[in-house]
PDB file of C-alpha atoms in Angstrom:
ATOM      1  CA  UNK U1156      -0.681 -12.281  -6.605  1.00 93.00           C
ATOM      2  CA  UNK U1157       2.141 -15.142  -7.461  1.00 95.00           C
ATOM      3  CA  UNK U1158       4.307 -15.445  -4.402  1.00 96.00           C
ATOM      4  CA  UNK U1159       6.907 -18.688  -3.930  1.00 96.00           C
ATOM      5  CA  UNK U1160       6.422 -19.140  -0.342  1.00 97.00           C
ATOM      6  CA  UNK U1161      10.086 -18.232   0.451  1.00 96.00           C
ATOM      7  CA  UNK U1162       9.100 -14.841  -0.338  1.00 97.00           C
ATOM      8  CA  UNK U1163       5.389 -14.809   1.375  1.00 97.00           C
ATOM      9  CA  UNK U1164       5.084 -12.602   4.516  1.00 96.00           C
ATOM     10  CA  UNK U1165       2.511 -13.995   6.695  1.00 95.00           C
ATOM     11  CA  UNK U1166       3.308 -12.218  10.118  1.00 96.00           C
ATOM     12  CA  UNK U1167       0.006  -9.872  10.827  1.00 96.00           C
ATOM     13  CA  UNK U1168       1.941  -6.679  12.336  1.00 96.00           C
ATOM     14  CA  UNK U1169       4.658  -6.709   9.440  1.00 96.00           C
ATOM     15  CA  UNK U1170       1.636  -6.288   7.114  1.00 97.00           C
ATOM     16  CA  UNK U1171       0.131  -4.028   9.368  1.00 97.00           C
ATOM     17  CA  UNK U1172       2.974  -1.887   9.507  1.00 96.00           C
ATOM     18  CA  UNK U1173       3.653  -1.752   5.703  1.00 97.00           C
ATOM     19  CA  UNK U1174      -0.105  -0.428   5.136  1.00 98.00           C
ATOM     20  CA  UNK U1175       0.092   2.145   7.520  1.00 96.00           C
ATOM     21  CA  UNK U1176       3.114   3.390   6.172  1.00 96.00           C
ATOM     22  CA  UNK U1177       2.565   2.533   2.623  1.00 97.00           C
ATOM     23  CA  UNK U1178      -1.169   3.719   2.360  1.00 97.00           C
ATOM     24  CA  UNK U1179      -1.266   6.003  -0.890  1.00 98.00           C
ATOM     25  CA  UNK U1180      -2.714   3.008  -3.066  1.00 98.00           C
ATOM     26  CA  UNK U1181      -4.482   1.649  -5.992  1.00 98.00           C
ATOM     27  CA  UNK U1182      -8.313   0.713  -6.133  1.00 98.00           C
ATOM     28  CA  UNK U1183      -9.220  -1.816  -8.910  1.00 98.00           C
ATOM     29  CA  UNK U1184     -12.905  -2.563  -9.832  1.00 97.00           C
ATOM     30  CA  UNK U1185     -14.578  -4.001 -12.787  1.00 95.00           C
ATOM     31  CA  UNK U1186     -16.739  -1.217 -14.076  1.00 95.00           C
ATOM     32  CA  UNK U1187     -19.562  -1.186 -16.923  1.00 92.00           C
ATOM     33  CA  UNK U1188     -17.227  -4.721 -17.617  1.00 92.00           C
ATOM     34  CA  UNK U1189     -14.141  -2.606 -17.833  1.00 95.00           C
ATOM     35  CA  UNK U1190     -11.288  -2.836 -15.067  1.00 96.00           C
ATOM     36  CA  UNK U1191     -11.140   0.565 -13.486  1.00 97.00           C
ATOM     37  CA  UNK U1192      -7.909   1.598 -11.244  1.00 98.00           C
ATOM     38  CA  UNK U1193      -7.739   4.818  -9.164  1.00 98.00           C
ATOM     39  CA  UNK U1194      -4.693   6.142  -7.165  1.00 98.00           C
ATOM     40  CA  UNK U1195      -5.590   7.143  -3.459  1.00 98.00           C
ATOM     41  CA  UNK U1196      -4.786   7.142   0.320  1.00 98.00           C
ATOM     42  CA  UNK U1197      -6.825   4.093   1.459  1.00 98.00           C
ATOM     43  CA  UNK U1198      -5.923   4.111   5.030  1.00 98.00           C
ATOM     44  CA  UNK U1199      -6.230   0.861   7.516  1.00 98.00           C
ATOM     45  CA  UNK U1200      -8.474   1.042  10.743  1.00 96.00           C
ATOM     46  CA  UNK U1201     -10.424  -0.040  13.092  1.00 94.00           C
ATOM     47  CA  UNK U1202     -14.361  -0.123  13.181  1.00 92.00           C
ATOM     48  CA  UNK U1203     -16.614   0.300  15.264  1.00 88.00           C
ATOM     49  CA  UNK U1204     -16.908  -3.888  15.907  1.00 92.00           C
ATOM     50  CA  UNK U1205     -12.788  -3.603  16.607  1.00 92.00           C
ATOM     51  CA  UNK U1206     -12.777  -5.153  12.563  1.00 95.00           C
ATOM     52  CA  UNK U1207      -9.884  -4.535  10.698  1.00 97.00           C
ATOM     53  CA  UNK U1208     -11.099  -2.646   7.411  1.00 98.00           C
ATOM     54  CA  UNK U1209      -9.743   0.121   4.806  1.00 98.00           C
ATOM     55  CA  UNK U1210     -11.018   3.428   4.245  1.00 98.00           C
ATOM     56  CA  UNK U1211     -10.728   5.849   1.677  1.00 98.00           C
ATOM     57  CA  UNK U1212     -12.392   8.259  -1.057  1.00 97.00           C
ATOM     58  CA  UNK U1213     -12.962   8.948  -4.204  1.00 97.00           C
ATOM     59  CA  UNK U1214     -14.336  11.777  -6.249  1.00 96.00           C
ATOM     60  CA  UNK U1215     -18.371  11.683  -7.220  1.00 96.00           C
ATOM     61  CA  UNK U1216     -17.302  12.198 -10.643  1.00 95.00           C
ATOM     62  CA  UNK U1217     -14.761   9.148 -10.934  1.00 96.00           C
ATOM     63  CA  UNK U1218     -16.698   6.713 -12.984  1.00 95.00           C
ATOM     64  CA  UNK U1219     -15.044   3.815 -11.404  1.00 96.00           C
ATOM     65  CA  UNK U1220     -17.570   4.344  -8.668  1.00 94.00           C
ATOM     66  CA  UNK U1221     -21.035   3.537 -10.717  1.00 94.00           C
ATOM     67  CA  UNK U1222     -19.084  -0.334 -10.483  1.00 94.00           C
ATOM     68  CA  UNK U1223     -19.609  -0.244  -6.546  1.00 94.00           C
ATOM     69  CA  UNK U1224     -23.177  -1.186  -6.837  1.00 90.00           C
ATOM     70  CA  UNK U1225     -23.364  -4.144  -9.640  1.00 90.00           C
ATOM     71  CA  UNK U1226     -20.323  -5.206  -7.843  1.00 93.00           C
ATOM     72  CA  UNK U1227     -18.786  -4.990  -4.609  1.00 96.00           C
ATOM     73  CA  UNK U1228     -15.815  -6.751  -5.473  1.00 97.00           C
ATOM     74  CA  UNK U1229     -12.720  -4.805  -5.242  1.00 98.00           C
ATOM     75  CA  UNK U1230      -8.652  -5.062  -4.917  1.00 98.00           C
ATOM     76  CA  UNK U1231      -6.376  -2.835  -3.006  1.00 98.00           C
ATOM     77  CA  UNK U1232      -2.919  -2.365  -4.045  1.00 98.00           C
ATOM     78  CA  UNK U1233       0.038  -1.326  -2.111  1.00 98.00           C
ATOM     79  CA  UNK U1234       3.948  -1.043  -2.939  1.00 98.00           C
ATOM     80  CA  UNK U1235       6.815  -0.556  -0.871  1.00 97.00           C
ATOM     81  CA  UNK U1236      10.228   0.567  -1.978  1.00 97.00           C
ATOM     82  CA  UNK U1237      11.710  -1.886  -5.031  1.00 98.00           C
ATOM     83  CA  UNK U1238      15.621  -2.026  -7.000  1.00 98.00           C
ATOM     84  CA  UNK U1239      16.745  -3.653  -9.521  1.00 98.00           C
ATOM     85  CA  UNK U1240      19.154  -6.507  -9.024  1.00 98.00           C
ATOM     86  CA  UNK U1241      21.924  -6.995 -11.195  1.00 98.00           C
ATOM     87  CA  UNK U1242      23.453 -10.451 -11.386  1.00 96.00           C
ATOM     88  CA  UNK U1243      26.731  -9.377 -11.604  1.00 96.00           C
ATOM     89  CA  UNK U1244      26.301  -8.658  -7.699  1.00 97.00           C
ATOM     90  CA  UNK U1245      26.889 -12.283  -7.399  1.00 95.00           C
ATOM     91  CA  UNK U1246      29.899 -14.725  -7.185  1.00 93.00           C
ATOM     92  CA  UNK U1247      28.152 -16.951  -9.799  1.00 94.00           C
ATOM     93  CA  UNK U1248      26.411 -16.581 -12.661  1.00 92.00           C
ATOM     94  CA  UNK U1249      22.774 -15.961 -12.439  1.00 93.00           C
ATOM     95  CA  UNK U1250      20.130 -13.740 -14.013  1.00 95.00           C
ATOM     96  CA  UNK U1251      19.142 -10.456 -12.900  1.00 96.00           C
ATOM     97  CA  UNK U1252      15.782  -9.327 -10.983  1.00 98.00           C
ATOM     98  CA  UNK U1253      13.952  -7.383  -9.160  1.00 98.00           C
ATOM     99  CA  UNK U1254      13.879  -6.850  -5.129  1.00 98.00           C
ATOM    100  CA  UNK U1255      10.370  -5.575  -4.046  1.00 98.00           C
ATOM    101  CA  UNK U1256       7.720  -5.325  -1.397  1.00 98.00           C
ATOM    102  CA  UNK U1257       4.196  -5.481  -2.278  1.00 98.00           C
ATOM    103  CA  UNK U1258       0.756  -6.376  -0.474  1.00 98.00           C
ATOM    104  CA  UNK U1259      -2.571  -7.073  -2.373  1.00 98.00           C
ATOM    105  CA  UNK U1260      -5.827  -6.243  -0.402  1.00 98.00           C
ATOM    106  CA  UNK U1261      -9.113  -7.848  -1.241  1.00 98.00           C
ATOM    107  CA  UNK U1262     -12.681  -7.386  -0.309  1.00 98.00           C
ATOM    108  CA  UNK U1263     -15.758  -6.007  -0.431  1.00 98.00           C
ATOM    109  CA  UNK U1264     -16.505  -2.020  -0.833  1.00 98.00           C
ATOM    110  CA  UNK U1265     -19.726  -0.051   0.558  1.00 96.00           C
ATOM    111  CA  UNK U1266     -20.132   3.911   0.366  1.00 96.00           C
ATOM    112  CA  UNK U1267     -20.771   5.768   3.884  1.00 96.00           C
ATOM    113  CA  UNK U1268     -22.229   8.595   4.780  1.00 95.00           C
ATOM    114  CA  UNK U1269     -21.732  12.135   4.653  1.00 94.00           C
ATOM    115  CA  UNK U1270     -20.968  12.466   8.802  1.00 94.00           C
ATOM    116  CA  UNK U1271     -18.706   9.446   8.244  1.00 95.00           C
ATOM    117  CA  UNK U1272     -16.649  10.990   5.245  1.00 95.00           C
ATOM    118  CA  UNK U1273     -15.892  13.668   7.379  1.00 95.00           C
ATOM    119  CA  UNK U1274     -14.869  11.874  10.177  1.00 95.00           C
ATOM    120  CA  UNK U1275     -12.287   9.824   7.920  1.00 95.00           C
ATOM    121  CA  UNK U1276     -10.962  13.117   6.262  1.00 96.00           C
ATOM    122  CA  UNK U1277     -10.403  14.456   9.919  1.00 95.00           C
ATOM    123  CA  UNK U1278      -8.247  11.175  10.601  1.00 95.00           C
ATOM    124  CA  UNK U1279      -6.593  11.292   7.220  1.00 95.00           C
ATOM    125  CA  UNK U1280      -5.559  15.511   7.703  1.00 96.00           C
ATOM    126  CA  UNK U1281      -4.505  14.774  11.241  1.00 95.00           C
ATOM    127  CA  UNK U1282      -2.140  11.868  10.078  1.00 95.00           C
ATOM    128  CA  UNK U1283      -0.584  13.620   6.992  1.00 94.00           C
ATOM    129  CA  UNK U1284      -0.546  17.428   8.945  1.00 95.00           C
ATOM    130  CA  UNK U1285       1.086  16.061  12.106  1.00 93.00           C
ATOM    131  CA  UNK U1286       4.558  17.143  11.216  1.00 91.00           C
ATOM    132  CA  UNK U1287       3.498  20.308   9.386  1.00 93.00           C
ATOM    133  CA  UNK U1288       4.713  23.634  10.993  1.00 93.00           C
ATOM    134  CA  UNK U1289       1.116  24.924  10.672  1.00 91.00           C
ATOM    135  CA  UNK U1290      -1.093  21.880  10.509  1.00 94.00           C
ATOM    136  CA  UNK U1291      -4.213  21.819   8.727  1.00 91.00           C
ATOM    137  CA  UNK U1292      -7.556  20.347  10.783  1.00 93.00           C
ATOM    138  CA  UNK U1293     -10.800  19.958   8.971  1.00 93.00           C
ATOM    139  CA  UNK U1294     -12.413  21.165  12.012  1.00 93.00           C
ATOM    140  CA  UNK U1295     -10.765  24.648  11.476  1.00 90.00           C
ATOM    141  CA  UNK U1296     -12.440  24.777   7.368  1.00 89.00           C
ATOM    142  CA  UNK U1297     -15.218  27.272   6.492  1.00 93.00           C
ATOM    143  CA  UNK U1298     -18.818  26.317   6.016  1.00 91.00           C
ATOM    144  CA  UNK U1299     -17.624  27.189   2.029  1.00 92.00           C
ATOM    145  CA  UNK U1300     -14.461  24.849   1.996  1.00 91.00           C
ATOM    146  CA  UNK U1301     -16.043  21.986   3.531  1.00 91.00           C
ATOM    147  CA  UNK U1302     -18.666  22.168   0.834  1.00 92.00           C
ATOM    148  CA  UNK U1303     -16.114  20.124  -1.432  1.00 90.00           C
ATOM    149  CA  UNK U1304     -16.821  16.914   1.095  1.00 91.00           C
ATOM    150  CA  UNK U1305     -19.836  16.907  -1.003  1.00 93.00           C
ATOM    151  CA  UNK U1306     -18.226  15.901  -3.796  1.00 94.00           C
ATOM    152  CA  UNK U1307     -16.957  12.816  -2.554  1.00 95.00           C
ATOM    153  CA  UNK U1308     -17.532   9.154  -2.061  1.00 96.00           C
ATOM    154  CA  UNK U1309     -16.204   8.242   1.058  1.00 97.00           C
ATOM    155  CA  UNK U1310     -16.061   4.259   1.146  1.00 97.00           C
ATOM    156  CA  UNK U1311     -15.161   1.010   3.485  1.00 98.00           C
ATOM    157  CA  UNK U1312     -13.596  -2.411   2.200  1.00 98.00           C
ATOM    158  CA  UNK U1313     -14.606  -4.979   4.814  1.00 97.00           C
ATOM    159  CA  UNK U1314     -11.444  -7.050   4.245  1.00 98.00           C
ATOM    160  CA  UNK U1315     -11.873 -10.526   2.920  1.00 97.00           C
ATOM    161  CA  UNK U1316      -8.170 -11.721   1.951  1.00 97.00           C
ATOM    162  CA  UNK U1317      -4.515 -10.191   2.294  1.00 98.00           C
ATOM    163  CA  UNK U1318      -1.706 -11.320   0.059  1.00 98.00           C
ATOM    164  CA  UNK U1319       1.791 -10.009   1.199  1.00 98.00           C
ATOM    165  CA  UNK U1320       5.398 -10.336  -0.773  1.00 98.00           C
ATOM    166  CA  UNK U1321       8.269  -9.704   0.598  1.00 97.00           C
ATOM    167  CA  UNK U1322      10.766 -10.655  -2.456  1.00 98.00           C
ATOM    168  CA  UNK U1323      14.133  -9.548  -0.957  1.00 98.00           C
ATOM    169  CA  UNK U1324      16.627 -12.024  -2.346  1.00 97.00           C
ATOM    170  CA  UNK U1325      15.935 -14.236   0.889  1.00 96.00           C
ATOM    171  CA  UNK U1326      17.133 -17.362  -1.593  1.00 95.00           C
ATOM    172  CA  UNK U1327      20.604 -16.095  -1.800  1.00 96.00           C
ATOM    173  CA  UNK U1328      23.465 -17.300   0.620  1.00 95.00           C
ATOM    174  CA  UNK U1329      25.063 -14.536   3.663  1.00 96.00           C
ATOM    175  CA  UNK U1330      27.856 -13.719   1.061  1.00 96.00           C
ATOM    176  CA  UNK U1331      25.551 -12.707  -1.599  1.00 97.00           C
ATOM    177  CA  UNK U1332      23.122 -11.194   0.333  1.00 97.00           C
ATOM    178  CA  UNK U1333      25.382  -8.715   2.012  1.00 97.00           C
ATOM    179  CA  UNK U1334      27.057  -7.901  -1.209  1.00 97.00           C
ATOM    180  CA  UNK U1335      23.683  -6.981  -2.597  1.00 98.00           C
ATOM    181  CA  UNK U1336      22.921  -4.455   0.202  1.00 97.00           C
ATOM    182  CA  UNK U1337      26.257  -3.027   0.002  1.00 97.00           C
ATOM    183  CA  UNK U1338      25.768  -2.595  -3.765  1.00 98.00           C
ATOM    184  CA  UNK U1339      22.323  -1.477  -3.285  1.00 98.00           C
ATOM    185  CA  UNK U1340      23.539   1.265  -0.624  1.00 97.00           C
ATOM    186  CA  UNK U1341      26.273   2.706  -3.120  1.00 96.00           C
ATOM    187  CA  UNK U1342      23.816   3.479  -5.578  1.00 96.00           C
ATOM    188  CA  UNK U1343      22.679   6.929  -4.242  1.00 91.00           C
ATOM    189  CA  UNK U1344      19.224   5.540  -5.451  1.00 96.00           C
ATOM    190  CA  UNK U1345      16.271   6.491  -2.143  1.00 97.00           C
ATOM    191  CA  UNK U1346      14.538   3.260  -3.783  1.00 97.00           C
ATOM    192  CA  UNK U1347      17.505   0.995  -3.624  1.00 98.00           C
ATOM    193  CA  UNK U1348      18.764   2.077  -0.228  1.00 98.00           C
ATOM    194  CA  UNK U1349      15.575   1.809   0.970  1.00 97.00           C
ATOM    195  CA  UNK U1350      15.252  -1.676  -0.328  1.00 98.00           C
ATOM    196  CA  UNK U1351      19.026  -2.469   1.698  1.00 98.00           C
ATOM    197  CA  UNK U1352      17.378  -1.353   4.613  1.00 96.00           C
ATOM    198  CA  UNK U1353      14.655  -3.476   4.708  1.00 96.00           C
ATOM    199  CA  UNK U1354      17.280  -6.517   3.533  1.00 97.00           C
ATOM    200  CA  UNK U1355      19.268  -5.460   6.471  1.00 96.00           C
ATOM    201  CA  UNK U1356      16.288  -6.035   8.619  1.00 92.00           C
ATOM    202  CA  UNK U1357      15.582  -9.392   7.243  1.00 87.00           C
ATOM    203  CA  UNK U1358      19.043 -10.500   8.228  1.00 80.00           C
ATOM    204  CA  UNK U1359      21.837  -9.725  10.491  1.00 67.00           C
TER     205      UNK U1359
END
């Protein structure tokens, strides 16, 4: 992923923090030759070695998963929120862009077992459920529901490089830069707030 360095995050717990909360992602493989992209939870954790890795699933019949074996090579994709900038935000003229956070996960992917897949589905239900009136546990499933775990791959990347962007007009002066946020903010837009939120953050 391109990234001037003025726009690179490199701090370990920002990036840590974006995945957890941003994990609904993209898996990209090369397939049979062909890139293959899938759109999943792939959740960060911990194994058993105290290794930072991803986890996830996908279904038996996806045919992006025959590429796991000739090649173990895949990318993770994750986006925050992102806004358009317009230029005429600014007390100069400039040209517009685009205000975004994204981080790019890559590594290498092996399939689990069966006992395993169910213990990541129990994490991944407890996570999503916990604010749920009536939260679902896979521990509470019939013998019949739970058959559908069969039809899943459940998979680990062991995590060999993490590229991070944090592209939120950080080149632009304390004038301009609050002016964006306040722009941003009087939108109405959850994506563009969002983004003058995390702006706000960057500077006070």
């Amino acid at each position: 992923m391109y990234t001037p360095n003025i726009y690179k995050d490199e701090d370990p717990e920002s990036i840590r923090t974006f995945l957890k909360e941003n994990s609904f992602g993209i898996l990209v493989n090369q397939t049979h030759g062909k890139f293959c992209a899938t759109h999943i939870p792939i959740e960060l954790e911990t194994n058993a070695e105290g290794k930072e890795i991803l986890e996830g699933h996908i279904s038996k019949l996806n045919p992006q998963a025959e590429g796991f074996a000739e090649n173990d090579q895949v990318l993770a994709i994750f986006s925050g929120p992102h806004s358009y900038i317009s230029s005429s935000w600014y007390d100069h003229e400039n040209v517009p862009t685009w205000n975004y956070i994204a981080v790019h996960v890559y590594g290498r992917i092996k399939i689990v077992g069966y006992e395993t897949g169910v213990e990541q589905l129990k994490k991944l239900v407890d996570k999503y459920e916990s604010n749920s009136a009536n939260p679902v546990r896979v521990e509470d499933l019939s013998v019949k529901t739970m058959r559908e775990a069969r039809g899943i791959f459940a998979f680990e990347i062991e995590i060999d490089e993490i590229q991070a962007t944090r592209k939120l007009s950080q080149n632009r002066d304390d004038h301009n830069y609050k002016n964006i946020i306040s722009e941003l903010e009087k939108t109405e837009n959850p994506q563009a707030i969002a983004v003058a939120n995390e702006m706000s953050k960057c500077r006070k």
